[in-house]
Coordinates of C-alpha atoms and ligand atoms in Angstrom, one line a residue:
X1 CA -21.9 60.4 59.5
X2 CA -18.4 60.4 60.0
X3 CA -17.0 61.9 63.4
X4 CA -14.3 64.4 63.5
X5 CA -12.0 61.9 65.5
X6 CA -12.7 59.5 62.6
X7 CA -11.7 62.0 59.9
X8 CA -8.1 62.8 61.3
X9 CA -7.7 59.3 61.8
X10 CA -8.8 58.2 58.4
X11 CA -6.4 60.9 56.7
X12 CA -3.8 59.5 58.9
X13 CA -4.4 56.2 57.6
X14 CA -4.3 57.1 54.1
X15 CA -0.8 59.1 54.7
X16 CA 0.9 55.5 56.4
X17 CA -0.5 53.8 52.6
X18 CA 1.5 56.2 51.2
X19 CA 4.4 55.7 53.7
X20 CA 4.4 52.0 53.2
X21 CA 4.4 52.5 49.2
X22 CA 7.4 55.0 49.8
X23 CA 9.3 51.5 52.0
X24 CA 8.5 49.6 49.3
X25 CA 9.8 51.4 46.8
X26 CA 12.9 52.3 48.4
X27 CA 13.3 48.9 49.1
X28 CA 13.4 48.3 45.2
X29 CA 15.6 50.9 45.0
X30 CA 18.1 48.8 47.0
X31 CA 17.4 45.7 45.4
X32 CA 18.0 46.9 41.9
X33 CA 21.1 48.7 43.3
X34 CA 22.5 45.0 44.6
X35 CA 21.5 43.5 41.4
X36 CA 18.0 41.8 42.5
X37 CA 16.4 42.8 39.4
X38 CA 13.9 40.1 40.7
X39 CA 13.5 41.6 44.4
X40 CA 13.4 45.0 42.6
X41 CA 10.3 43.8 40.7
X42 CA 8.7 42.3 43.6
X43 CA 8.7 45.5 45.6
X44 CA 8.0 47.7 43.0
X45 CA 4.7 45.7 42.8
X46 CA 4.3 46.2 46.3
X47 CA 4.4 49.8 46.1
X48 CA 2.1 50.1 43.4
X49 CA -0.5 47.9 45.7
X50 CA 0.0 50.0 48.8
X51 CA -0.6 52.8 46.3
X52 CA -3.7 51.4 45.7
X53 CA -4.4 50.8 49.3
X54 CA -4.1 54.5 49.9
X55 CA -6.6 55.6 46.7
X56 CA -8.8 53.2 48.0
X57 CA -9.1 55.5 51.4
X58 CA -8.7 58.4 49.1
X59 CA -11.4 57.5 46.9
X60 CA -13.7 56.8 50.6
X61 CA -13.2 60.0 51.8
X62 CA -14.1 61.6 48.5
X63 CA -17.5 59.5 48.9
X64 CA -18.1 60.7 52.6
X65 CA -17.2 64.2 51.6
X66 CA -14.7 64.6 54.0
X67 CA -11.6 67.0 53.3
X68 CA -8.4 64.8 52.3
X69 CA -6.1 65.9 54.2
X70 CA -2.3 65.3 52.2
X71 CA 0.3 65.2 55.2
X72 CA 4.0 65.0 54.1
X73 CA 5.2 61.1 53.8
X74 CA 7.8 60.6 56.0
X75 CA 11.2 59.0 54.8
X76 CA 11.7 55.1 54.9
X77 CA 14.5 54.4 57.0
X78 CA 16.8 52.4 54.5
X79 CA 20.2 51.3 55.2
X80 CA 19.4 47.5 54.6
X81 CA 22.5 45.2 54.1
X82 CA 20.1 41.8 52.8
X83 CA 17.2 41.2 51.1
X84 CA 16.6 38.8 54.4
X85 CA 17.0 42.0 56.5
X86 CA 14.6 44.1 53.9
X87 CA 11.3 41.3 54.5
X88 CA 12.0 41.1 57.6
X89 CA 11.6 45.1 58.3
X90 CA 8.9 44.5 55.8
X91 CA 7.1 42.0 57.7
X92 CA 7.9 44.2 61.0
X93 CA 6.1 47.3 59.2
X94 CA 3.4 45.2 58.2
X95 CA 2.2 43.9 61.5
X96 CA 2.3 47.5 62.4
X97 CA -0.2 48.1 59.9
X98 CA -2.4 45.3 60.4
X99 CA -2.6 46.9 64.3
X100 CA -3.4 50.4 63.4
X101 CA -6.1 49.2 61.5
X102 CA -7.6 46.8 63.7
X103 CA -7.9 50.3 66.4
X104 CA -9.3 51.8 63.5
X105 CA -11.6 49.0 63.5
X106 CA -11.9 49.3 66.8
X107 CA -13.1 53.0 66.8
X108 CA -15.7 52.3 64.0
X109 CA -17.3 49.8 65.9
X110 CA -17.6 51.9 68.9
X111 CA -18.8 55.0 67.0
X112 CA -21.1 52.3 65.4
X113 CA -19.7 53.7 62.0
X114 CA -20.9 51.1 60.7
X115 CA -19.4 52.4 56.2
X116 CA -16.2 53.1 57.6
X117 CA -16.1 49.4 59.9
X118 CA -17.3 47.9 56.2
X119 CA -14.2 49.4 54.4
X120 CA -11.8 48.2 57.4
X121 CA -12.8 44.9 57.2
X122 CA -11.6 45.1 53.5
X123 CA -7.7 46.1 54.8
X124 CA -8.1 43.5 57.7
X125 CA -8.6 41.0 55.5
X126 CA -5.6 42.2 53.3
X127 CA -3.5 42.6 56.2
X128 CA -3.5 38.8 56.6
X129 CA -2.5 37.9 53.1
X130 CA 0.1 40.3 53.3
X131 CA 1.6 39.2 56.6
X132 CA 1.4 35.5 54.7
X133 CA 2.9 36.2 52.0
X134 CA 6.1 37.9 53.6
X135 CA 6.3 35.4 56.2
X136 CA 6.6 32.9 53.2
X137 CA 9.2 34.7 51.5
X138 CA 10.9 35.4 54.6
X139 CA 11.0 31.4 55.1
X140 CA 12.7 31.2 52.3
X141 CA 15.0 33.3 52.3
X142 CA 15.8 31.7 56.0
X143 CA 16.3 28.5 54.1
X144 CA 18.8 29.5 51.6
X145 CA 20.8 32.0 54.1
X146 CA 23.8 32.7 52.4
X147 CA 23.9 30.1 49.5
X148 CA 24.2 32.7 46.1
X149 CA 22.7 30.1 44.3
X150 CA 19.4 29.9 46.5
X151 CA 19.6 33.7 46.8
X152 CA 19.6 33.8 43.0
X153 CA 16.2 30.9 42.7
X154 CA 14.4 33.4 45.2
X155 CA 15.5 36.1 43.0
X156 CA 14.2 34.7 39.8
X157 CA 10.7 33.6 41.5
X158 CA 9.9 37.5 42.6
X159 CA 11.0 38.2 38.9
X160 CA 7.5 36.8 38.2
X161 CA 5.8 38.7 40.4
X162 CA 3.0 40.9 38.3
X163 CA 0.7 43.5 39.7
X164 CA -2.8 42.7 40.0
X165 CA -4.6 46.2 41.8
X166 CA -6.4 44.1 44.8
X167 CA -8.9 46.7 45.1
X168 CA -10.7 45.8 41.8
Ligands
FE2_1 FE1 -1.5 48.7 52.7
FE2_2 FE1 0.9 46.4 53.0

């Protein structure tokens, strides 16, 4: 049995999936824009994962029978001037997430809701990979700082970047 409190804060949840897939995408908006086809590629990827994120809480509250609730997505703030500055907002948003669902987490455990503490543990888990791996771009990018060369290297490794749904 999922509580009321539980239900707003579960469609709430699934709205901030869709808000981070709406960061990302803008984000490869800017990249193509700025002629980081790679970057562009990378991000795109990353908004097709957070899409999957949100289905994934979509596809829960189908299962618990609970009313989705479909919020307006609020719009990503934009206005980047690097791809350094672009992970590191990124990584900022990110860490975000990772607390929102840890109180999530938090709740579940207290309402000994113990489906919905299951399913967290899944985005917990992903929150950790997905700190890493920005923190690990973000490295590099450090590394390289202004050299168009090493810009260009980064560029071509998030070129390979394919999308792999992680909740499969
Ligand atoms: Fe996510
Ligand atoms: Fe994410």
């Amino acid at each position: 049995m999922i509580s009321p409190s539980m239900e707003k804060e579960l469609n709430d949840q699934l709205n901030k999936e869709f808000y981070s897939a709406y960061i990302y995408l803008g984000m490869s908006a800017f990249c193509s824009k700025n002629g980081l086809n790679g970057a562009a590629n990378w991000f795109f990827i990353q908004y097709q994962e957070e899409n999957a994120h949100a289905m994934k809480f979509f596809k829960y509250l189908g299962d618990q029978n609970i009313d989705v609730v479909l919020s307006p997505i609020a719009q990503p703030k934009g206005g980047y001037t690097n791809l350094l500055e672009a992970f590191k907002a990124s990584l900022e948003h990110e860490q975000k997430m990772s607390e929102w669902l840890n109180n999530l987490s938090d709740l579940a455990m207290k309402e000994k809701d113990h489906a919905t503490y299951t399913l967290l543990q899944w985005y917990v888990t992903e929150q950790v990979e997905e700190e890493a791996t920005f923190n690990e771009i973000i490295d590099k990018l450090k590394l390289v700082g202004d050299n168009g060369y090493g810009i260009f290297m980064i560029d071509k490794d998030l070129a390979a970047r394919v999308f792999v749904d992680p909740t499969i």
